[in-house]
XYZ file of C-alpha atoms in Angstrom:
630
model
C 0.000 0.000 0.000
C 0.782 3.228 -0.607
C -1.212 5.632 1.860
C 0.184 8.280 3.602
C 0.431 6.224 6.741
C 2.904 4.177 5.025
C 4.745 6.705 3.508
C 4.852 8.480 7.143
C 6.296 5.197 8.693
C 8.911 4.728 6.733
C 9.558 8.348 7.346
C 9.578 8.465 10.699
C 11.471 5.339 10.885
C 14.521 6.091 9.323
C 15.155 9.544 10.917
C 14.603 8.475 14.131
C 16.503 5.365 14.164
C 19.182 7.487 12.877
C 19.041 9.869 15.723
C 18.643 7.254 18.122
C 21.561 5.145 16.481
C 23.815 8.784 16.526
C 23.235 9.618 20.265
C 23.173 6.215 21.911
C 25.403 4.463 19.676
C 26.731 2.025 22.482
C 22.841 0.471 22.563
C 23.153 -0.264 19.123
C 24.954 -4.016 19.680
C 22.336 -5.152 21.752
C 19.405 -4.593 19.243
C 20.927 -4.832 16.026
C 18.703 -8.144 15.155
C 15.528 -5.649 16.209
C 16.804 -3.070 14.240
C 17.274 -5.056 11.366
C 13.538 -6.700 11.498
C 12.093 -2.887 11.607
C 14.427 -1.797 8.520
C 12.726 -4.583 6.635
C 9.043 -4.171 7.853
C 6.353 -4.765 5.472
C 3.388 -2.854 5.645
C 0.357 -4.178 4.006
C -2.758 -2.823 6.352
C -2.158 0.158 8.177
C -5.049 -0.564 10.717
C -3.096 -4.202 12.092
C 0.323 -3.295 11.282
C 2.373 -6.812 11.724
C 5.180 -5.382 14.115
C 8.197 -8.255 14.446
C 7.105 -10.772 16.646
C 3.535 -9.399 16.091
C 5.149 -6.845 18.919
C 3.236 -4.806 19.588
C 0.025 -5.686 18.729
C -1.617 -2.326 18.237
C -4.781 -1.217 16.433
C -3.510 1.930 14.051
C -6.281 4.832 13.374
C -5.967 7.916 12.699
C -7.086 10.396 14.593
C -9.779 13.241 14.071
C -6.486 15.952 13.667
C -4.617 13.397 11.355
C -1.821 11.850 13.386
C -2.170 8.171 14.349
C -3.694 6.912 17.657
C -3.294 3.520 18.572
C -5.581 0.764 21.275
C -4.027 -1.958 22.606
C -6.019 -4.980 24.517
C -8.936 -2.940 23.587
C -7.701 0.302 25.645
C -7.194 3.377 24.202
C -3.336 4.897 24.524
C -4.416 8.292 23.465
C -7.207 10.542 22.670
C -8.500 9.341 19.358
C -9.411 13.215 18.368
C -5.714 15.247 19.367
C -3.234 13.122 20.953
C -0.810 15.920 20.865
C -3.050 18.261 22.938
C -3.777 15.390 25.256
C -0.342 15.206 25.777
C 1.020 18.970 26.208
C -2.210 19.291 28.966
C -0.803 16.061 31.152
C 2.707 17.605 31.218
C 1.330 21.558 31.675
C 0.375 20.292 35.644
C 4.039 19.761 36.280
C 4.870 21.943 39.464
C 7.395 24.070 39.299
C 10.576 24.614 41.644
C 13.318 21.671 41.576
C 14.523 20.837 38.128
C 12.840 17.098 38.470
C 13.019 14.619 35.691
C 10.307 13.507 34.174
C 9.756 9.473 33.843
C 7.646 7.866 31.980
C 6.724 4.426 32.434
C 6.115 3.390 28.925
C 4.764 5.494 26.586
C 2.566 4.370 23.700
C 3.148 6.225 20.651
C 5.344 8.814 22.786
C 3.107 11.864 22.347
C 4.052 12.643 25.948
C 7.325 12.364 25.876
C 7.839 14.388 23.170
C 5.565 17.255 24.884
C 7.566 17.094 28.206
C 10.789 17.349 25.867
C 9.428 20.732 24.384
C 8.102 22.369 27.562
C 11.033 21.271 29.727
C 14.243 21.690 28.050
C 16.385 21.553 30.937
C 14.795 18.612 32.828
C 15.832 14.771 32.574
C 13.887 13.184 30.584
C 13.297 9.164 31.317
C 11.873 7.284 29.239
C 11.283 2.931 30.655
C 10.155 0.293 28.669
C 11.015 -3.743 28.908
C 10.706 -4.407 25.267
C 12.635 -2.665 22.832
C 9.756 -3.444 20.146
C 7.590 -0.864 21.537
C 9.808 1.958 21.574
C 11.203 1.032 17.754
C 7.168 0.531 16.711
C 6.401 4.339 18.586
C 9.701 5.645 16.073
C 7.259 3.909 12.865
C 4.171 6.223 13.839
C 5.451 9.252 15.445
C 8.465 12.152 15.401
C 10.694 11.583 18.504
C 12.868 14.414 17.186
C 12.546 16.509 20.506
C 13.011 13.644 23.023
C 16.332 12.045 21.126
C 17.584 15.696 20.504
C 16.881 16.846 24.139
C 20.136 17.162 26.224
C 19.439 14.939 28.855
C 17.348 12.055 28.145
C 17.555 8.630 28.951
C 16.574 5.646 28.168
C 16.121 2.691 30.217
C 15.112 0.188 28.006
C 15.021 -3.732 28.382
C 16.369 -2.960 32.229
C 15.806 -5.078 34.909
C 13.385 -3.039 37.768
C 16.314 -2.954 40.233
C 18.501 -1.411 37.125
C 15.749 1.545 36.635
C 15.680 2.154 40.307
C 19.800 3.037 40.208
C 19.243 5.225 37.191
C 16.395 7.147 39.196
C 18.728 7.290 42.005
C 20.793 9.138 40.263
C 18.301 11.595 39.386
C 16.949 11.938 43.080
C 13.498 9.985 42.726
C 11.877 11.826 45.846
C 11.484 14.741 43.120
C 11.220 12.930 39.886
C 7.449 13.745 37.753
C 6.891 10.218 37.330
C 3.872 9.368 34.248
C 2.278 6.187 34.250
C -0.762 5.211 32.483
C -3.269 2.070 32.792
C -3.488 1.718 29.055
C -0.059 2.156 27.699
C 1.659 -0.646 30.331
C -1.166 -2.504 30.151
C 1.725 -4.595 28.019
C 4.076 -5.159 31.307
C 1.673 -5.070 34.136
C 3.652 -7.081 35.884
C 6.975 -5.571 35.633
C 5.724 -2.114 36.085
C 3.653 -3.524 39.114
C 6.727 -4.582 40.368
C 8.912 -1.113 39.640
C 5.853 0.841 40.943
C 6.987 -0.817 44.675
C 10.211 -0.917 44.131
C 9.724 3.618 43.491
C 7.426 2.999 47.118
C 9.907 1.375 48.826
C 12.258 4.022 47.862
C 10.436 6.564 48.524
C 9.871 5.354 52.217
C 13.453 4.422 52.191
C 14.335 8.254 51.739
C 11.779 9.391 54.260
C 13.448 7.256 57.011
C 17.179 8.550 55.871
C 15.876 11.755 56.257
C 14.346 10.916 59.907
C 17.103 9.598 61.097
C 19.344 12.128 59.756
C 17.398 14.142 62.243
C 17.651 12.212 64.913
C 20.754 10.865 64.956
C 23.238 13.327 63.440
C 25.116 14.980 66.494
C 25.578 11.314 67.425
C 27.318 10.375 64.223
C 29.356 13.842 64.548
C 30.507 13.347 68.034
C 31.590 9.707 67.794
C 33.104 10.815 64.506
C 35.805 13.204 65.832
C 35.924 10.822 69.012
C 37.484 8.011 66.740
C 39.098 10.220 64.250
C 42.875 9.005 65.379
C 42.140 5.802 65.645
C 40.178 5.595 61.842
C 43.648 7.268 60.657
C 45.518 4.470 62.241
C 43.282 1.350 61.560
C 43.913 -0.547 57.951
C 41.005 -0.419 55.949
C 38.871 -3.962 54.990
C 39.869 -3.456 51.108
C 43.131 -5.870 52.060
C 40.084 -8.582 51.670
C 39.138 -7.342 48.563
C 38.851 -11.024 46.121
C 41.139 -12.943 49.067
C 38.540 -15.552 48.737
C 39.217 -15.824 44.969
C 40.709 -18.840 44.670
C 41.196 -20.193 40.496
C 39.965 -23.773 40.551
C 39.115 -24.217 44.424
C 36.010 -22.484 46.153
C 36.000 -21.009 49.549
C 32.845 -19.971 50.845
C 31.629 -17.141 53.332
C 29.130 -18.067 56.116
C 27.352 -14.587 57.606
C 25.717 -15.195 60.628
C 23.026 -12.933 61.832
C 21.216 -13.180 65.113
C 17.317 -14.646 63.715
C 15.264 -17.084 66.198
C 16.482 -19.890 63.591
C 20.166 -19.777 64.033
C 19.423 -22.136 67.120
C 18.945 -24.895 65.004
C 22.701 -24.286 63.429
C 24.697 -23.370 67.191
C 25.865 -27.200 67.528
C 26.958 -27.262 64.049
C 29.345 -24.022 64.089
C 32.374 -25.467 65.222
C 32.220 -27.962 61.807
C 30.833 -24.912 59.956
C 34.110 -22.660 60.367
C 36.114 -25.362 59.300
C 34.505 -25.183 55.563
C 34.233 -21.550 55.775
C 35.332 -18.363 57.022
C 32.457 -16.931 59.059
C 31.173 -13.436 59.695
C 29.248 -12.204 62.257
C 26.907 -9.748 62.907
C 27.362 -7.886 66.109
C 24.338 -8.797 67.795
C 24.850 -12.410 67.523
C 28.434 -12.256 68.596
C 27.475 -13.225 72.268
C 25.423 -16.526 70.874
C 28.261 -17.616 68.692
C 30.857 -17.218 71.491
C 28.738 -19.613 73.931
C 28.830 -22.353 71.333
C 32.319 -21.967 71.786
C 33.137 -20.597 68.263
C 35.046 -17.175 68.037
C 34.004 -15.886 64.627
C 36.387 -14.993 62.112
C 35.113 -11.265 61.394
C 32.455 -9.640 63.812
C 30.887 -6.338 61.706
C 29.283 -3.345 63.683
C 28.746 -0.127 61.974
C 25.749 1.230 63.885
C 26.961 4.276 66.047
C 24.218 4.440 69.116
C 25.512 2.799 72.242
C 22.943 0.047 72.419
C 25.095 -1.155 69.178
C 28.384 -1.038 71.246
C 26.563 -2.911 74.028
C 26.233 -6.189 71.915
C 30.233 -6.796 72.564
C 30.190 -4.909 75.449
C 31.735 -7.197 78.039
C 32.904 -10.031 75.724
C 36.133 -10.155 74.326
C 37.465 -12.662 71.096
C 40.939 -13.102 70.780
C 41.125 -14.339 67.234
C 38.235 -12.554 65.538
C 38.585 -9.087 63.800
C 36.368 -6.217 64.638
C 34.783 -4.340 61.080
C 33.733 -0.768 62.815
C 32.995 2.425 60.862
C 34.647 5.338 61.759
C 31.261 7.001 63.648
C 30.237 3.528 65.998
C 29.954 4.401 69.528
C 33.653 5.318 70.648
C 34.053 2.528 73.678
C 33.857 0.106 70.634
C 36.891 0.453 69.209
C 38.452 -0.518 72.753
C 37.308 -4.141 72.606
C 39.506 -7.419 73.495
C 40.069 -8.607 70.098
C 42.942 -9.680 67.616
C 42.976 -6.415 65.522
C 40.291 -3.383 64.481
C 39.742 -2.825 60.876
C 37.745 -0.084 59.165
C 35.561 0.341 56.288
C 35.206 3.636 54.119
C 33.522 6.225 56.208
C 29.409 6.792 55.477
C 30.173 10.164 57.561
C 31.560 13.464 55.711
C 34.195 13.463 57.896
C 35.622 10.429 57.449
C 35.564 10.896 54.013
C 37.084 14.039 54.096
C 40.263 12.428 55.484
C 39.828 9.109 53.081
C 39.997 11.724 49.965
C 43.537 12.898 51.574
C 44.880 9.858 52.203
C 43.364 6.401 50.491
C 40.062 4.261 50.814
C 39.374 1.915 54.043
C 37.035 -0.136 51.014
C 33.522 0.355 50.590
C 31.059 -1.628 51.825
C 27.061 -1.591 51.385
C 24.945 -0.152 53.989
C 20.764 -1.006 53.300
C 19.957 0.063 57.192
C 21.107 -3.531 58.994
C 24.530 -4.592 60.044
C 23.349 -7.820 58.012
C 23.151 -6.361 55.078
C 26.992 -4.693 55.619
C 27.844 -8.159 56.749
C 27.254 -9.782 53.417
C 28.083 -7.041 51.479
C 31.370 -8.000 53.350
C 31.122 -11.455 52.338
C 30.646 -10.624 48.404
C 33.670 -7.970 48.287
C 36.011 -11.046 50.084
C 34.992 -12.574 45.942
C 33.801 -15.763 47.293
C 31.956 -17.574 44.914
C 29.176 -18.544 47.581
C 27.698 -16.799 50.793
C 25.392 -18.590 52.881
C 23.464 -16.736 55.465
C 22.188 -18.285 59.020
C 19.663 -16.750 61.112
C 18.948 -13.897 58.332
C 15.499 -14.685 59.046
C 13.936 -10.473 58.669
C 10.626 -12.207 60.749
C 9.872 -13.664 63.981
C 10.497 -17.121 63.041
C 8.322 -19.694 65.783
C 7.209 -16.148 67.194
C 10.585 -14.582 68.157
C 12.487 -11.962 67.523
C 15.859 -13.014 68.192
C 18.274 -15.730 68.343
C 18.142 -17.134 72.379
C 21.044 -16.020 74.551
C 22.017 -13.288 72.081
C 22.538 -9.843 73.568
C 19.290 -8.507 72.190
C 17.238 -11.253 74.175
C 19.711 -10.802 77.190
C 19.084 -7.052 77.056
C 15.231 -7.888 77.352
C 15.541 -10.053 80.209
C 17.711 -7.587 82.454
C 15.494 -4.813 82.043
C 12.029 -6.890 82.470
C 9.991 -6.422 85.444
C 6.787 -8.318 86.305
C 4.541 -5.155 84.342
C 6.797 -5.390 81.349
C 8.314 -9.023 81.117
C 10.156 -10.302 78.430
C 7.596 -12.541 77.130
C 5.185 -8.891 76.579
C 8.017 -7.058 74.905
C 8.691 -9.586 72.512
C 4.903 -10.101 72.116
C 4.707 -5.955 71.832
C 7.873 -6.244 69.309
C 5.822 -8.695 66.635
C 2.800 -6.482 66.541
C 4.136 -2.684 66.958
C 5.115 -2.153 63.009
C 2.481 -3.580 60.709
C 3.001 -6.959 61.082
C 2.371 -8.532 57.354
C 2.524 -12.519 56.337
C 4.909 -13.692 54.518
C 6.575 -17.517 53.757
C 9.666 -19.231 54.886
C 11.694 -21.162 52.968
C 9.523 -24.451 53.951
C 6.108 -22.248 52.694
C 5.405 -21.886 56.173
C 3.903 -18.457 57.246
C 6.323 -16.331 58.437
C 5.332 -12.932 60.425
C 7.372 -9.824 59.301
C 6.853 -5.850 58.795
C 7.599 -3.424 56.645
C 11.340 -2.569 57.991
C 12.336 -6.272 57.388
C 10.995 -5.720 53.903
C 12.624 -3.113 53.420
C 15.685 -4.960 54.463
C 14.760 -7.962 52.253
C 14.356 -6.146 49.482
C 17.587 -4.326 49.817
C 19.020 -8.186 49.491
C 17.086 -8.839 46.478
C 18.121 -6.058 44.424
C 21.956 -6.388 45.858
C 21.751 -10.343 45.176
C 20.465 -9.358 41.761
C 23.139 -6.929 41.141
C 26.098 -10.020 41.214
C 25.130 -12.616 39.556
C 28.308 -14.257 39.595
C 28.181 -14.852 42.770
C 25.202 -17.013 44.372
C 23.635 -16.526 48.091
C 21.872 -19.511 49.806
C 20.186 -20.223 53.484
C 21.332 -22.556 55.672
C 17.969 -22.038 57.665
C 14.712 -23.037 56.564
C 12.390 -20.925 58.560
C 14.110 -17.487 57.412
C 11.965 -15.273 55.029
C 11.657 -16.549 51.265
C 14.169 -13.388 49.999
C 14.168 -13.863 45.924
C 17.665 -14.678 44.999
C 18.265 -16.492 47.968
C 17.588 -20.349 47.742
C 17.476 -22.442 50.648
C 20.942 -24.808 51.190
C 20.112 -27.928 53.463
C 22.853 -27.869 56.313
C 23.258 -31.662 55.971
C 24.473 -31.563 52.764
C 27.180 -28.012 54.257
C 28.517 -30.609 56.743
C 29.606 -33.150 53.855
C 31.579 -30.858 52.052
C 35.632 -30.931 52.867
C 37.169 -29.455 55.485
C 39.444 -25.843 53.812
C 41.809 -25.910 56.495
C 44.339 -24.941 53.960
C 42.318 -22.298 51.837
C 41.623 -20.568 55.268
C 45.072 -19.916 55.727
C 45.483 -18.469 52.205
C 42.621 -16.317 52.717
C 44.492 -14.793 55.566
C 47.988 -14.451 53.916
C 46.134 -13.184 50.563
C 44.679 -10.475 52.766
C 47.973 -9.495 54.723
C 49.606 -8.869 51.145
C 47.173 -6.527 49.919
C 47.603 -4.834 53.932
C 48.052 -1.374 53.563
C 50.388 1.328 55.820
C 48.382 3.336 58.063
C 48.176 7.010 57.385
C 51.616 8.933 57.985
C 51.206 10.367 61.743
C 52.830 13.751 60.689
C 51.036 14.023 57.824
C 47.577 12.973 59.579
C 48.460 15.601 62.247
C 49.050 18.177 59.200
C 46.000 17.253 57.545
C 44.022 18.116 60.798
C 45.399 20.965 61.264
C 44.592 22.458 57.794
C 41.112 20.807 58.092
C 40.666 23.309 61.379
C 42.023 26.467 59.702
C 39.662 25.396 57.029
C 36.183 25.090 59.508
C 37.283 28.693 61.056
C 37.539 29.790 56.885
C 34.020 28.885 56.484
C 32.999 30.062 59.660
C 34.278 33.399 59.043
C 32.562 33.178 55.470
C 29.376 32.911 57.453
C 30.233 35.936 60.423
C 30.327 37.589 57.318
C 26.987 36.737 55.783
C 25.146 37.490 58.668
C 26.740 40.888 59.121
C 25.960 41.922 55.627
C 22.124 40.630 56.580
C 21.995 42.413 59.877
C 23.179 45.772 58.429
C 20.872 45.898 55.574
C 17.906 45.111 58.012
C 18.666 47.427 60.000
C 18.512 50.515 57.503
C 15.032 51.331 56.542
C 16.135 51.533 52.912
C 18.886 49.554 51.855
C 20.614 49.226 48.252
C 19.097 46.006 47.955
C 21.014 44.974 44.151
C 24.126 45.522 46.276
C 22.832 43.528 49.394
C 22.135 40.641 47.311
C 25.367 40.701 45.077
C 27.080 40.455 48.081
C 25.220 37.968 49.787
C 25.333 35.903 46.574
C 29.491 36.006 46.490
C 29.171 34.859 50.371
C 26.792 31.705 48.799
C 29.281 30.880 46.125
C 32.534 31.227 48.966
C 30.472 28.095 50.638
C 29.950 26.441 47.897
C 32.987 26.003 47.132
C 34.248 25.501 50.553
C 35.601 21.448 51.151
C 33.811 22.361 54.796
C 30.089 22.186 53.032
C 29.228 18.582 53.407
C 31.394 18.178 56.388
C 28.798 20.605 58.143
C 25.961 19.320 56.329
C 26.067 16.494 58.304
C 24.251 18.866 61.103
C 22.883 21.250 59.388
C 18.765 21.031 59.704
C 17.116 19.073 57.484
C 14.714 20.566 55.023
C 12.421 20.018 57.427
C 14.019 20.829 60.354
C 15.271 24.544 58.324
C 11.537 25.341 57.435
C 9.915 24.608 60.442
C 13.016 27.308 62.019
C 12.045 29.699 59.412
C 8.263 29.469 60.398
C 8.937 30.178 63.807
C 11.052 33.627 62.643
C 9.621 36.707 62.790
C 9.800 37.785 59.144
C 9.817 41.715 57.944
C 6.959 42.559 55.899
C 9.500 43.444 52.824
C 9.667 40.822 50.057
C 13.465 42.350 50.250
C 14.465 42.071 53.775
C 12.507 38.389 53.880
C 14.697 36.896 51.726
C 17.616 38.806 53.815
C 16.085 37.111 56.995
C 16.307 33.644 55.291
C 19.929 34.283 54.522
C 20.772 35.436 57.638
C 18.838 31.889 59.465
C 21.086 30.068 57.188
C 24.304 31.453 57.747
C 23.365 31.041 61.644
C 22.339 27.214 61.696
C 25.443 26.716 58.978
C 27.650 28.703 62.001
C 26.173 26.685 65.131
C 27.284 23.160 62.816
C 30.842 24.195 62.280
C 31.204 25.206 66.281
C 30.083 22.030 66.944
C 32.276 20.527 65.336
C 34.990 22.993 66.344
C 34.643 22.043 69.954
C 34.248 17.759 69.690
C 37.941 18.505 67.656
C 39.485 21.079 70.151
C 41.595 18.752 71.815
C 43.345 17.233 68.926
């Protein structure tokens, strides 16, 4: 046929296959057999066009303005009189403010994305879609000119859900403009059903960070410069980085975490750390030391004391302690055969790791379980299996018996509040939800140990080349995770001999501990730069107070001066490091609610300045006095 449909397809085809092929030419290998079967389509009824693989299967008409519409699964993707106004109205609601990307979770013909691209030249623009057919049958029927000319657009096509979270990530997804309509993934239901939580879990993810942010900060500050000498002295865990990489032998990592089903695996662990090298979460430190088994790595990276209090007390001659450089300071004092130290989540710690050289990354999704086996996987074992990860109250408990958790319970328990109600009040105080066990036994959880769980899942999915099992049953069913019968752990050889290469792998790759005079220099010049910035911000406020003060002020020059004080911080290396306890968004708004503000447009925005420099004055003191006496 001839029609001007057909004409227009071929049109459209070839220049924006062209475009796509010239800006994301490194896609190109991975759909060249796609991109082939769309160079050689054949169109004989432009009503049922026969996409490859009869993908998609879309009813073509043409709209009442002339452009083609298209239904799929009897749904309507757009408006069958003006797509293109359709589109432009969805994308006019966009609030203004941030510069947030705008995501769209397939697209049908793309009428939307291409209306975003126009409006929003400066925005992100995201486009996610599972099969590549759809997008290369949307460049047969419409112009994606705009979106594959736009200067920041994306496309996260044929991705795997955890994949399009990272990208999203990296666009800040609290404040991406995500679009998502019933009819156009009607194609993926599933997989967008299962991004859709994955964006919720996120989302809630960010809204704890930020709440604990709030909460904890001066903590992690204070214990930061508390155990800044001894983070500058401690060798960092990258000497294990692949020392369980063995060419043609396997040596596997057992992380032990302190679930109500570890019990079953206590007799066993003597056996168990002869076939593997074991790490331990701090909490079940004090159960793994009364079945008479000193673990080969214990991990705590949490900085409140109740953390420290797990291994407060105990001591373990041949086991080394992971910390971080903000855990609770009395930690880094216990009985064991040597400290080590991952990278610093803190801004000071970092600070000092940019001078000097990386401790060695390690994962942190919220649980010293999850930094545990991130452990495990960086060690480049081929296997990790986990005991007592069970993220539920497996057989109604919370914890592990004897471990310091339970221990703590039983101290403190009085005949009101016994033991037996706080565990009862710990099952049932954060939306308990039903899940199954590796058996397909319910399983009680909550939405934390999801969160946790799902963390796993999207890690575990992350390295494929290296496999996770259970060695416990009755631990939550985590996807990627399949269970490993203990029985058949036992039978495997003894790897008394790869142990001990483990060990002398990592004391090759050990690494000298930052130069004392050059430490001491460094912390020096990191003081004279906090009193810089603090001086930077004595000087904002003064400019603010002065031109409130005068009834009429010359407000260009106010704010060109108050704008050279903002760029001074910006560039200051100090910014983050006070960020750390500087308010929150939150925390900064509710302040500037509670400020009397002048009834100037003018001197309000001088107010706000001034409340900044203040709060940004009042973080670096802080810090000024927990560092005074080094």
């Amino acid at each position: 046929m001839n029609s001007p449909l057909n004409n227009n397809i071929s049109n459209f085809w070839n220049s924006n296959i062209e475009l796509f092929k010239k800006r994301f030419p490194k896609l190109i290998p991975f759909f060249e057999k796609q991109i082939e079967a769309f160079c050689n389509l054949q169109i004989s009824d432009s009503e049922a066009i026969a996409f490859p693989q009869n993908k998609p299967n879309w009813e073509i008409s043409i709209s009442k303005t002339g452009i083609p519409t298209a239904s799929e699964f009897k749904l309507r993707l757009h408006s069958a009189y003006n797509p293109i106004r359709e589109a432009e109205s969805s994308v006019a609601t966009i609030p203004d403010g941030k510069e947030a990307a705008g995501v769209f979770c397939a697209f049908g013909l793309g009428y939307q994305v291409q209306a975003f691209a126009r409006k929003y030249p400066n925005r992100p623009v995201i486009i996610i879609e599972p099969d590549i057919n759809y997008l290369f049958a949307a460049f047969c029927l419409a112009d994606w000119k705009d979106t594959l000319n736009h200067k920041e657009c994306v496309f996260a096509v044929a991705a795997q859900e955890h994949d399009v979270i990272s990208v999203l990530n990296q666009y800040d997804i609290k404040h991406c403009q995500i679009f998502i309509q019933a009819a156009q993934i009607a194609h993926a239901s599933q997989y967008f059903a299962n991004l859709t939580e994955l964006i919720k879990r996120n989302l809630r993810k960010a809204d704890i960070n930020a709440h604990t942010l709030e909460q904890f900060s001066k903590r992690w500050m204070y214990n930061s410069c508390k155990n800044l000498i001894q983070f500058g002295k401690s060798d960092g865990i990258a000497r294990y980085i692949n020392a369980a990489f063995f060419q043609n032998e396997t040596l596997p990592v057992v992380m032990i975490a302190a679930g109500p089903s570890l019990e079953s695996l206590l007799p066993h662990l003597k056996e168990i750390k002869k076939r593997a090298i074991i790490v331990c979460v701090d909490t079940a430190l004090r159960t793994c030391l009364k079945a008479g088994v000193e673990p080969d790595f214990i991990v705590l990276v949490d900085p409140q004391y109740w953390a420290y209090r797990h291994i407060a007390g105990l001591k373990a001659k041949s086991s080394i302690l992971i910390a971080e450089s903000a855990v609770y300071p009395a930690a880094l004092r216990f009985d064991c055969k040597e400290i080590i130290m991952c990278s610093s989540l803190f801004p000071l710690g970092k600070y000092f790791e940019s001078i000097f050289y990386k401790k060695g990354e390690l994962g942190a999704g919220g649980s010293v379980s999850t930094t545990a086996w991130d452990f495990a996987r960086i060690t480049g074992c081929k296997e990790i299996f986990v005991a007592g990860l069970d993220l539920g109250y497996s057989g109604k408990n919370t914890h592990v018996r004897g471990c310091s958790f339970e221990e703590n319970i039983h101290a403190s328990s009085t005949k009101i509040e016994s033991a037996e109600t706080s565990t009862t009040r710990a099952l049932y105080i954060n939306n308990p939800i039903i899940e199954k066990d590796y058996t397909g036994k319910d399983i009680i959880t909550d939405d934390k140990m999801k969160m946790y769980a799902w963390w796993f899942e999207s890690n575990i999915a992350k390295y494929k080349e290296q496999k996770t099992y259970s060695l416990t049953a009755n631990s939550l069913n985590i996807p990627g995770i399949n269970y490993y019968p203990l029985e058949e752990f036992l039978k495997r050889p003894e790897k008394t001999e790869l142990r001990k290469s483990f060990f002398k792998n990592a004391e090759n790759n050990k690494t000298v501990a930052y130069p004392e005079q050059k430490f001491d220099e460094a912390i020096k010049d990191f003081k004279r730069q906090l009193e810089n910035l603090a001086a930077t911000a004595k000087k904002g406020i003064s400019i603010a107070e002065n031109a409130l003060k005068k009834p009429l002020a010359d407000y260009n020059s106010v704010f060109s001066k108050l704008s050279a004080i903002d760029m001074e911080i910006a560039k200051s290396e100090m910014k983050q490091v006070a960020a750390l306890i500087f308010p929150t968004e939150k925390q900064l708004t509710e302040i500037l609610n509670k400020t009397a503000m002048p009834v100037q447009i003018e001197k309000q925005n001088i107010t706000r300045s001034k409340v900044v420099y203040q709060e940004l004055l009042k973080a670096i003191k802080k810090y000024q006095k927990n560092l005074q006496n080094l």
